[in-house]
Amino acid sequence: VRRRRGLRRRDPDLLDELIARYHYRLFRYLWALTGSREAAEDLFQETWMRVLERGHQYSPRWRFETWLFAIARNLAIDASRRRQPESLDALLCPEDMRAPHELRDPDSLTPFESAAAGEQAGRMGALLRQLPPDNREVLVLRFQEDLNLDEIAAVTGAPLSTVKSRLYRGLEALRNLLTEKEA
């Protein structure tokens, strides 16, 4: 209720609080979608402007991050369409995609944990890039961003059954890639 009222009033303190709370998660998601730090930075700012402009549309029946990630995803797709007519597949898997960098809250990890997490994230990122874009997006939203299946359906605009099948197929493909790598 406080969040909804604050968004309707365009409360700058609430916006600062939300940006601080969701900074890493939103930026990491945008970077995973675009494959470009520069594009992610632009979309990050545009997403928060949209939150400010359309705060009155937020409904507390969904978690705030569900609404936030849906805005970010739609802006990323719009930006991709403005560049050239592409599919979501092209957006999620650009030709010049570099290895993703795992963004972490710098205060939450020790130097050893940070190094180990970065190495693990690099290996996982390489495996994820081999998956179909729709499956990869669902895996990122579920396991990296910790959204539940209903929230993922809301973010992607896909039916719940489609989200479930993409998750299942993505996990199965990831399992096969891990098995191949071990062999």
C-alpha atoms as an extended CHARMM CRD file, in Angstrom:
* protein
*
       183  EXT
         1         1  VAL       CA              0.0000000000        0.0000000000        0.0000000000  PROA      1               0.0000000000
         2         2  ARG       CA              2.8370000000        2.3970000000        0.9220000000  PROA      2               0.0000000000
         3         3  ARG       CA              4.6240000000        1.5640000000       -2.3220000000  PROA      3               0.0000000000
         4         4  ARG       CA              1.4990000000        2.0970000000       -4.4290000000  PROA      4               0.0000000000
         5         5  ARG       CA              0.7400000000        5.4640000000       -2.8060000000  PROA      5               0.0000000000
         6         6  GLY       CA              4.3550000000        6.5410000000       -3.1110000000  PROA      6               0.0000000000
         7         7  LEU       CA              4.4830000000        5.6130000000       -6.7840000000  PROA      7               0.0000000000
         8         8  ARG       CA              1.2720000000        7.5240000000       -7.4660000000  PROA      8               0.0000000000
         9         9  ARG       CA              2.6960000000       10.6110000000       -5.7240000000  PROA      9               0.0000000000
        10        10  ARG       CA              6.0710000000       10.1560000000       -7.4590000000  PROA      10              0.0000000000
        11        11  ASP       CA              7.7590000000       10.1160000000       -4.0610000000  PROA      11              0.0000000000
        12        12  PRO       CA             11.5090000000       10.6540000000       -4.6850000000  PROA      12              0.0000000000
        13        13  ASP       CA             12.4650000000        8.9370000000       -1.4100000000  PROA      13              0.0000000000
        14        14  LEU       CA             10.5380000000        5.8130000000       -2.4040000000  PROA      14              0.0000000000
        15        15  LEU       CA             12.1160000000        5.8540000000       -5.8560000000  PROA      15              0.0000000000
        16        16  ASP       CA             15.5990000000        6.1180000000       -4.3120000000  PROA      16              0.0000000000
        17        17  GLU       CA             14.7550000000        3.2000000000       -2.0200000000  PROA      17              0.0000000000
        18        18  LEU       CA             13.4930000000        1.0790000000       -4.9150000000  PROA      18              0.0000000000
        19        19  ILE       CA             16.5130000000        1.8530000000       -7.0870000000  PROA      19              0.0000000000
        20        20  ALA       CA             18.8580000000        0.9260000000       -4.2370000000  PROA      20              0.0000000000
        21        21  ARG       CA             16.9670000000       -2.3030000000       -3.6000000000  PROA      21              0.0000000000
        22        22  TYR       CA             16.6410000000       -3.4880000000       -7.2170000000  PROA      22              0.0000000000
        23        23  HSD       CA             19.7240000000       -1.9250000000       -8.8220000000  PROA      23              0.0000000000
        24        24  TYR       CA             21.7970000000       -5.0920000000       -9.1890000000  PROA      24              0.0000000000
        25        25  ARG       CA             18.9640000000       -7.4020000000      -10.1370000000  PROA      25              0.0000000000
        26        26  LEU       CA             17.5020000000       -5.0800000000      -12.7830000000  PROA      26              0.0000000000
        27        27  PHE       CA             20.8470000000       -4.2340000000      -14.3330000000  PROA      27              0.0000000000
        28        28  ARG       CA             21.8970000000       -7.8990000000      -14.3770000000  PROA      28              0.0000000000
        29        29  TYR       CA             18.6170000000       -8.8660000000      -16.0770000000  PROA      29              0.0000000000
        30        30  LEU       CA             18.9420000000       -6.1240000000      -18.6980000000  PROA      30              0.0000000000
        31        31  TRP       CA             22.5290000000       -7.1070000000      -19.3760000000  PROA      31              0.0000000000
        32        32  ALA       CA             21.4390000000      -10.7400000000      -19.8210000000  PROA      32              0.0000000000
        33        33  LEU       CA             18.7360000000       -9.6200000000      -22.2740000000  PROA      33              0.0000000000
        34        34  THR       CA             20.8740000000       -7.2670000000      -24.3410000000  PROA      34              0.0000000000
        35        35  GLY       CA             24.3880000000       -8.6970000000      -24.0170000000  PROA      35              0.0000000000
        36        36  SER       CA             25.6580000000       -5.1240000000      -23.8890000000  PROA      36              0.0000000000
        37        37  ARG       CA             26.6190000000       -3.0940000000      -20.8650000000  PROA      37              0.0000000000
        38        38  GLU       CA             25.9090000000        0.1690000000      -22.6920000000  PROA      38              0.0000000000
        39        39  ALA       CA             22.4630000000       -0.9310000000      -23.8180000000  PROA      39              0.0000000000
        40        40  ALA       CA             21.7140000000       -2.2310000000      -20.3170000000  PROA      40              0.0000000000
        41        41  GLU       CA             22.7220000000        1.1260000000      -18.7960000000  PROA      41              0.0000000000
        42        42  ASP       CA             20.4290000000        3.0210000000      -21.1700000000  PROA      42              0.0000000000
        43        43  LEU       CA             17.5270000000        0.6610000000      -20.5700000000  PROA      43              0.0000000000
        44        44  PHE       CA             18.1440000000        0.7520000000      -16.8130000000  PROA      44              0.0000000000
        45        45  GLN       CA             17.6260000000        4.5090000000      -16.7840000000  PROA      45              0.0000000000
        46        46  GLU       CA             14.6790000000        4.3090000000      -19.1480000000  PROA      46              0.0000000000
        47        47  THR       CA             13.0470000000        1.6390000000      -16.9690000000  PROA      47              0.0000000000
        48        48  TRP       CA             13.2100000000        3.8480000000      -13.8770000000  PROA      48              0.0000000000
        49        49  MET       CA             11.8230000000        6.7970000000      -15.8430000000  PROA      49              0.0000000000
        50        50  ARG       CA              8.9280000000        4.5930000000      -16.9260000000  PROA      50              0.0000000000
        51        51  VAL       CA              8.3740000000        3.4950000000      -13.3040000000  PROA      51              0.0000000000
        52        52  LEU       CA              8.1970000000        7.1470000000      -12.3150000000  PROA      52              0.0000000000
        53        53  GLU       CA              5.8580000000        8.0630000000      -15.1870000000  PROA      53              0.0000000000
        54        54  ARG       CA              3.5510000000        5.0730000000      -14.7900000000  PROA      54              0.0000000000
        55        55  GLY       CA              3.6900000000        4.3930000000      -11.0810000000  PROA      55              0.0000000000
        56        56  HSD       CA             -0.0570000000        4.8450000000      -10.9210000000  PROA      56              0.0000000000
        57        57  GLN       CA             -0.4090000000        1.6290000000      -12.9600000000  PROA      57              0.0000000000
        58        58  TYR       CA              1.3460000000       -0.5400000000      -10.3760000000  PROA      58              0.0000000000
        59        59  SER       CA             -0.9670000000       -3.0480000000       -8.7150000000  PROA      59              0.0000000000
        60        60  PRO       CA              0.0490000000       -4.6180000000       -5.4140000000  PROA      60              0.0000000000
        61        61  ARG       CA             -1.4640000000       -7.9560000000       -6.4660000000  PROA      61              0.0000000000
        62        62  TRP       CA              1.9360000000       -8.6640000000       -8.0730000000  PROA      62              0.0000000000
        63        63  ARG       CA              5.3080000000       -8.2600000000       -6.4680000000  PROA      63              0.0000000000
        64        64  PHE       CA              6.9960000000       -5.0330000000       -7.4680000000  PROA      64              0.0000000000
        65        65  GLU       CA              9.8850000000       -6.8120000000       -9.1920000000  PROA      65              0.0000000000
        66        66  THR       CA              7.4420000000       -8.6230000000      -11.4880000000  PROA      66              0.0000000000
        67        67  TRP       CA              6.0920000000       -5.2860000000      -12.6840000000  PROA      67              0.0000000000
        68        68  LEU       CA              9.6160000000       -3.8290000000      -12.8840000000  PROA      68              0.0000000000
        69        69  PHE       CA             11.0270000000       -6.7240000000      -14.9570000000  PROA      69              0.0000000000
        70        70  ALA       CA              8.0210000000       -6.6070000000      -17.3010000000  PROA      70              0.0000000000
        71        71  ILE       CA              8.6590000000       -2.9080000000      -17.9390000000  PROA      71              0.0000000000
        72        72  ALA       CA             12.3670000000       -3.5800000000      -18.5220000000  PROA      72              0.0000000000
        73        73  ARG       CA             11.6650000000       -6.4930000000      -20.8710000000  PROA      73              0.0000000000
        74        74  ASN       CA              9.2010000000       -4.4860000000      -22.9410000000  PROA      74              0.0000000000
        75        75  LEU       CA             11.6200000000       -1.5700000000      -23.1930000000  PROA      75              0.0000000000
        76        76  ALA       CA             14.4050000000       -3.9390000000      -24.2790000000  PROA      76              0.0000000000
        77        77  ILE       CA             12.1980000000       -5.4150000000      -26.9850000000  PROA      77              0.0000000000
        78        78  ASP       CA             11.1420000000       -1.9210000000      -28.1350000000  PROA      78              0.0000000000
        79        79  ALA       CA             14.7840000000       -0.7990000000      -28.2740000000  PROA      79              0.0000000000
        80        80  SER       CA             15.6830000000       -3.8550000000      -30.3020000000  PROA      80              0.0000000000
        81        81  ARG       CA             12.8810000000       -3.1440000000      -32.7750000000  PROA      81              0.0000000000
        82        82  ARG       CA             14.0260000000        0.4490000000      -33.1890000000  PROA      82              0.0000000000
        83        83  ARG       CA             17.5390000000       -0.6860000000      -34.0960000000  PROA      83              0.0000000000
        84        84  GLN       CA             16.3470000000       -3.1370000000      -36.7080000000  PROA      84              0.0000000000
        85        85  PRO       CA             13.4880000000       -5.5600000000      -37.0740000000  PROA      85              0.0000000000
        86        86  GLU       CA             14.5880000000       -8.5210000000      -34.9940000000  PROA      86              0.0000000000
        87        87  SER       CA             12.9920000000      -11.2780000000      -33.0410000000  PROA      87              0.0000000000
        88        88  LEU       CA             13.2890000000      -11.8520000000      -29.3210000000  PROA      88              0.0000000000
        89        89  ASP       CA             15.7370000000      -14.6140000000      -30.2640000000  PROA      89              0.0000000000
        90        90  ALA       CA             18.0540000000      -12.0240000000      -31.8150000000  PROA      90              0.0000000000
        91        91  LEU       CA             17.6220000000       -9.7280000000      -28.8320000000  PROA      91              0.0000000000
        92        92  LEU       CA             18.4700000000      -12.4550000000      -26.3450000000  PROA      92              0.0000000000
        93        93  CYS       CA             21.3240000000      -13.8600000000      -28.4040000000  PROA      93              0.0000000000
        94        94  PRO       CA             23.0520000000      -11.0060000000      -30.2800000000  PROA      94              0.0000000000
        95        95  GLU       CA             25.8910000000      -11.9700000000      -32.5790000000  PROA      95              0.0000000000
        96        96  ASP       CA             28.4100000000       -9.8350000000      -30.6850000000  PROA      96              0.0000000000
        97        97  MET       CA             27.4110000000      -11.1900000000      -27.2820000000  PROA      97              0.0000000000
        98        98  ARG       CA             30.3370000000      -11.2230000000      -24.9320000000  PROA      98              0.0000000000
        99        99  ALA       CA             30.5940000000      -13.4160000000      -21.8640000000  PROA      99              0.0000000000
       100       100  PRO       CA             28.2420000000      -12.0590000000      -19.2370000000  PROA      100             0.0000000000
       101       101  HSD       CA             29.6450000000      -10.5490000000      -16.1050000000  PROA      101             0.0000000000
       102       102  GLU       CA             27.9880000000      -11.5880000000      -12.8980000000  PROA      102             0.0000000000
       103       103  LEU       CA             26.9720000000       -8.4860000000      -10.9940000000  PROA      103             0.0000000000
       104       104  ARG       CA             26.9510000000       -8.8480000000       -7.2430000000  PROA      104             0.0000000000
       105       105  ASP       CA             26.3830000000       -6.5020000000       -4.4060000000  PROA      105             0.0000000000
       106       106  PRO       CA             30.0310000000       -5.7410000000       -3.5070000000  PROA      106             0.0000000000
       107       107  ASP       CA             29.2600000000       -5.7400000000        0.2130000000  PROA      107             0.0000000000
       108       108  SER       CA             27.7480000000       -9.2220000000        0.2000000000  PROA      108             0.0000000000
       109       109  LEU       CA             30.7810000000      -11.3590000000       -0.7510000000  PROA      109             0.0000000000
       110       110  THR       CA             34.2840000000      -11.9270000000        0.5130000000  PROA      110             0.0000000000
       111       111  PRO       CA             37.0840000000      -11.6010000000       -2.0760000000  PROA      111             0.0000000000
       112       112  PHE       CA             37.3560000000      -15.4070000000       -2.2800000000  PROA      112             0.0000000000
       113       113  GLU       CA             33.6020000000      -15.8050000000       -2.7060000000  PROA      113             0.0000000000
       114       114  SER       CA             33.6070000000      -13.0820000000       -5.3120000000  PROA      114             0.0000000000
       115       115  ALA       CA             36.3510000000      -14.7790000000       -7.3510000000  PROA      115             0.0000000000
       116       116  ALA       CA             34.7150000000      -18.2050000000       -7.0830000000  PROA      116             0.0000000000
       117       117  ALA       CA             31.2870000000      -16.8180000000       -7.9480000000  PROA      117             0.0000000000
       118       118  GLY       CA             32.6910000000      -14.9960000000      -10.9710000000  PROA      118             0.0000000000
       119       119  GLU       CA             34.3650000000      -18.1480000000      -12.2480000000  PROA      119             0.0000000000
       120       120  GLN       CA             31.2230000000      -20.2260000000      -11.7020000000  PROA      120             0.0000000000
       121       121  ALA       CA             29.0420000000      -17.5350000000      -13.3060000000  PROA      121             0.0000000000
       122       122  GLY       CA             31.3140000000      -17.4780000000      -16.3430000000  PROA      122             0.0000000000
       123       123  ARG       CA             30.9660000000      -21.2320000000      -16.8440000000  PROA      123             0.0000000000
       124       124  MET       CA             27.2110000000      -21.1240000000      -16.3080000000  PROA      124             0.0000000000
       125       125  GLY       CA             26.8630000000      -18.1170000000      -18.6110000000  PROA      125             0.0000000000
       126       126  ALA       CA             28.6770000000      -19.9980000000      -21.3710000000  PROA      126             0.0000000000
       127       127  LEU       CA             26.2880000000      -22.9320000000      -20.9730000000  PROA      127             0.0000000000
       128       128  LEU       CA             23.2190000000      -20.6920000000      -20.8420000000  PROA      128             0.0000000000
       129       129  ARG       CA             24.2230000000      -18.9580000000      -24.0910000000  PROA      129             0.0000000000
       130       130  GLN       CA             23.9150000000      -22.3330000000      -25.8180000000  PROA      130             0.0000000000
       131       131  LEU       CA             20.2290000000      -22.6160000000      -24.8830000000  PROA      131             0.0000000000
       132       132  PRO       CA             17.3370000000      -21.2810000000      -26.9560000000  PROA      132             0.0000000000
       133       133  PRO       CA             16.6360000000      -17.6500000000      -25.9160000000  PROA      133             0.0000000000
       134       134  ASP       CA             13.1260000000      -18.2930000000      -24.5680000000  PROA      134             0.0000000000
       135       135  ASN       CA             14.3500000000      -21.1300000000      -22.3620000000  PROA      135             0.0000000000
       136       136  ARG       CA             17.3460000000      -19.0930000000      -21.2110000000  PROA      136             0.0000000000
       137       137  GLU       CA             15.1630000000      -16.1260000000      -20.2420000000  PROA      137             0.0000000000
       138       138  VAL       CA             12.8640000000      -18.3140000000      -18.1360000000  PROA      138             0.0000000000
       139       139  LEU       CA             15.8560000000      -19.9290000000      -16.3830000000  PROA      139             0.0000000000
       140       140  VAL       CA             17.3730000000      -16.5120000000      -15.6260000000  PROA      140             0.0000000000
       141       141  LEU       CA             14.0990000000      -15.1630000000      -14.2580000000  PROA      141             0.0000000000
       142       142  ARG       CA             13.4650000000      -18.2880000000      -12.1640000000  PROA      142             0.0000000000
       143       143  PHE       CA             16.8900000000      -19.0500000000      -10.7220000000  PROA      143             0.0000000000
       144       144  GLN       CA             18.8080000000      -15.8030000000      -10.9550000000  PROA      144             0.0000000000
       145       145  GLU       CA             15.9800000000      -13.3780000000      -10.2470000000  PROA      145             0.0000000000
       146       146  ASP       CA             13.9940000000      -15.7980000000       -8.0420000000  PROA      146             0.0000000000
       147       147  LEU       CA             10.6090000000      -15.1280000000       -9.6430000000  PROA      147             0.0000000000
       148       148  ASN       CA              7.8950000000      -17.7610000000       -9.3540000000  PROA      148             0.0000000000
       149       149  LEU       CA              6.2240000000      -19.2370000000      -12.4280000000  PROA      149             0.0000000000
       150       150  ASP       CA              3.1780000000      -16.9490000000      -12.2970000000  PROA      150             0.0000000000
       151       151  GLU       CA              5.4700000000      -13.9220000000      -12.0980000000  PROA      151             0.0000000000
       152       152  ILE       CA              7.5550000000      -15.1650000000      -15.0350000000  PROA      152             0.0000000000
       153       153  ALA       CA              4.3510000000      -15.5740000000      -17.0380000000  PROA      153             0.0000000000
       154       154  ALA       CA              3.4320000000      -11.9830000000      -16.1810000000  PROA      154             0.0000000000
       155       155  VAL       CA              6.8840000000      -10.6670000000      -17.1560000000  PROA      155             0.0000000000
       156       156  THR       CA              7.0760000000      -12.5630000000      -20.4470000000  PROA      156             0.0000000000
       157       157  GLY       CA              3.4060000000      -12.3420000000      -21.3590000000  PROA      157             0.0000000000
       158       158  ALA       CA              3.3810000000      -16.1050000000      -21.9600000000  PROA      158             0.0000000000
       159       159  PRO       CA              0.7740000000      -18.5320000000      -20.6110000000  PROA      159             0.0000000000
       160       160  LEU       CA              1.7680000000      -20.4160000000      -17.4630000000  PROA      160             0.0000000000
       161       161  SER       CA              1.8580000000      -23.7140000000      -19.3650000000  PROA      161             0.0000000000
       162       162  THR       CA              4.3400000000      -22.2160000000      -21.8350000000  PROA      162             0.0000000000
       163       163  VAL       CA              6.5430000000      -20.9420000000      -19.0050000000  PROA      163             0.0000000000
       164       164  LYS       CA              6.5100000000      -24.4130000000      -17.4320000000  PROA      164             0.0000000000
       165       165  SER       CA              7.4750000000      -26.0990000000      -20.6880000000  PROA      165             0.0000000000
       166       166  ARG       CA             10.2490000000      -23.5590000000      -21.3590000000  PROA      166             0.0000000000
       167       167  LEU       CA             11.5910000000      -24.1170000000      -17.8550000000  PROA      167             0.0000000000
       168       168  TYR       CA             11.4580000000      -27.8920000000      -18.2440000000  PROA      168             0.0000000000
       169       169  ARG       CA             13.0970000000      -27.7920000000      -21.6860000000  PROA      169             0.0000000000
       170       170  GLY       CA             15.7410000000      -25.3430000000      -20.4920000000  PROA      170             0.0000000000
       171       171  LEU       CA             16.6270000000      -27.4590000000      -17.4660000000  PROA      171             0.0000000000
       172       172  GLU       CA             16.7500000000      -30.5950000000      -19.5920000000  PROA      172             0.0000000000
       173       173  ALA       CA             18.9910000000      -28.9160000000      -22.1870000000  PROA      173             0.0000000000
       174       174  LEU       CA             21.2260000000      -27.5400000000      -19.4280000000  PROA      174             0.0000000000
       175       175  ARG       CA             21.4600000000      -31.0040000000      -17.8560000000  PROA      175             0.0000000000
       176       176  ASN       CA             22.4600000000      -32.4670000000      -21.2450000000  PROA      176             0.0000000000
       177       177  LEU       CA             25.1260000000      -29.7830000000      -21.7310000000  PROA      177             0.0000000000
       178       178  LEU       CA             26.5390000000      -30.4700000000      -18.2680000000  PROA      178             0.0000000000
       179       179  THR       CA             26.5910000000      -34.2210000000      -18.9780000000  PROA      179             0.0000000000
       180       180  GLU       CA             28.3810000000      -33.6400000000      -22.2990000000  PROA      180             0.0000000000
       181       181  LYS       CA             30.9220000000      -31.3770000000      -20.6340000000  PROA      181             0.0000000000
       182       182  GLU       CA             31.6990000000      -33.9920000000      -17.9570000000  PROA      182             0.0000000000
       183       183  ALA       CA             32.1090000000      -36.7730000000      -20.5390000000  PROA      183             0.0000000000
